[in-house]
């Protein structure tokens, strides 16, 4: 089989460095890994532009077929949900794939001394995909972090506040829901596996990190505070997306 990887718009806009780190990690297992920088078109569908969505998704499908990809590994939950519905090519969740392949050796157990207990903001597009929830929790366990149980998680998770393009069309409502969502959690520290969710949790007043921050970054302790998220600035987000494209093009 030939595998491909697609980070998705949010992660590309959030952290080009992490896009590069994931590509390097996957190339260790799949030397002929294909990498796609594209958009699944979901935002156009959410605002009712179905024809434009179909056009954009068709372009993505053509990319996958032209690259002769047998299975596309996807980091974005919105993307993988859209791809599953369209059912034009096989996909796999990055988190499920990482749980199967194993974390980088230097990451295993590195957070055993951390005093942080994380709450998990599960992504609502894949709330019915329990294998993703299980994989994320397994990866956190392998890292050595403690995780709090929460009634509104997994299949019962709630939107972070940015779903349905609410963050763009009604930012006041979106912010109020991000604040409510942060208050749902029992701990001060939140981990997500969606760049938009990370941004939303920080916007709502939470201390939040993306799972890739924990895998490839420093160990998080109780006194650590999350910084302003790149997606909060459209200019910075577009700059990051351009840098991600340069990384993909070079590869």
JSON list of C-alpha atoms in Angstrom, two decimals, residues 4 11-12 28 33 38 55 74 120 155 165 167 180-181 201 211-212 217 246 249 251:
[
{"chain": "A", "resi": 4, "resn": "UNK", "atom": "CA", "xyz": [-0.60, 9.66, 2.15]},
{"chain": "A", "resi": 11, "resn": "UNK", "atom": "CA", "xyz": [-3.30, 22.38, 11.80]},
{"chain": "A", "resi": 12, "resn": "UNK", "atom": "CA", "xyz": [-1.49, 23.92, 8.82]},
{"chain": "A", "resi": 28, "resn": "UNK", "atom": "CA", "xyz": [9.93, 6.59, 9.39]},
{"chain": "A", "resi": 33, "resn": "UNK", "atom": "CA", "xyz": [4.69, 8.72, 1.99]},
{"chain": "A", "resi": 38, "resn": "UNK", "atom": "CA", "xyz": [-5.44, 20.74, 0.49]},
{"chain": "A", "resi": 55, "resn": "UNK", "atom": "CA", "xyz": [-16.19, 21.16, -6.78]},
{"chain": "A", "resi": 74, "resn": "UNK", "atom": "CA", "xyz": [-5.77, 12.61, 8.20]},
{"chain": "A", "resi": 120, "resn": "UNK", "atom": "CA", "xyz": [-10.09, 16.03, 27.00]},
{"chain": "A", "resi": 155, "resn": "UNK", "atom": "CA", "xyz": [-19.84, 10.15, 22.24]},
{"chain": "A", "resi": 165, "resn": "UNK", "atom": "CA", "xyz": [-18.75, 28.24, 11.07]},
{"chain": "A", "resi": 167, "resn": "UNK", "atom": "CA", "xyz": [-16.79, 31.48, 14.98]},
{"chain": "A", "resi": 180, "resn": "UNK", "atom": "CA", "xyz": [-19.35, 27.48, 28.83]},
{"chain": "A", "resi": 181, "resn": "UNK", "atom": "CA", "xyz": [-17.41, 24.54, 27.42]},
{"chain": "A", "resi": 201, "resn": "UNK", "atom": "CA", "xyz": [-10.61, 26.47, 24.65]},
{"chain": "A", "resi": 211, "resn": "UNK", "atom": "CA", "xyz": [-2.04, 16.62, 21.57]},
{"chain": "A", "resi": 212, "resn": "UNK", "atom": "CA", "xyz": [0.93, 17.24, 19.26]},
{"chain": "A", "resi": 217, "resn": "UNK", "atom": "CA", "xyz": [6.93, 19.54, 22.92]},
{"chain": "A", "resi": 246, "resn": "UNK", "atom": "CA", "xyz": [6.50, 25.42, 1.64]},
{"chain": "A", "resi": 249, "resn": "UNK", "atom": "CA", "xyz": [6.32, 21.45, -1.49]},
{"chain": "A", "resi": 251, "resn": "UNK", "atom": "CA", "xyz": [9.08, 17.28, 0.62]}
]
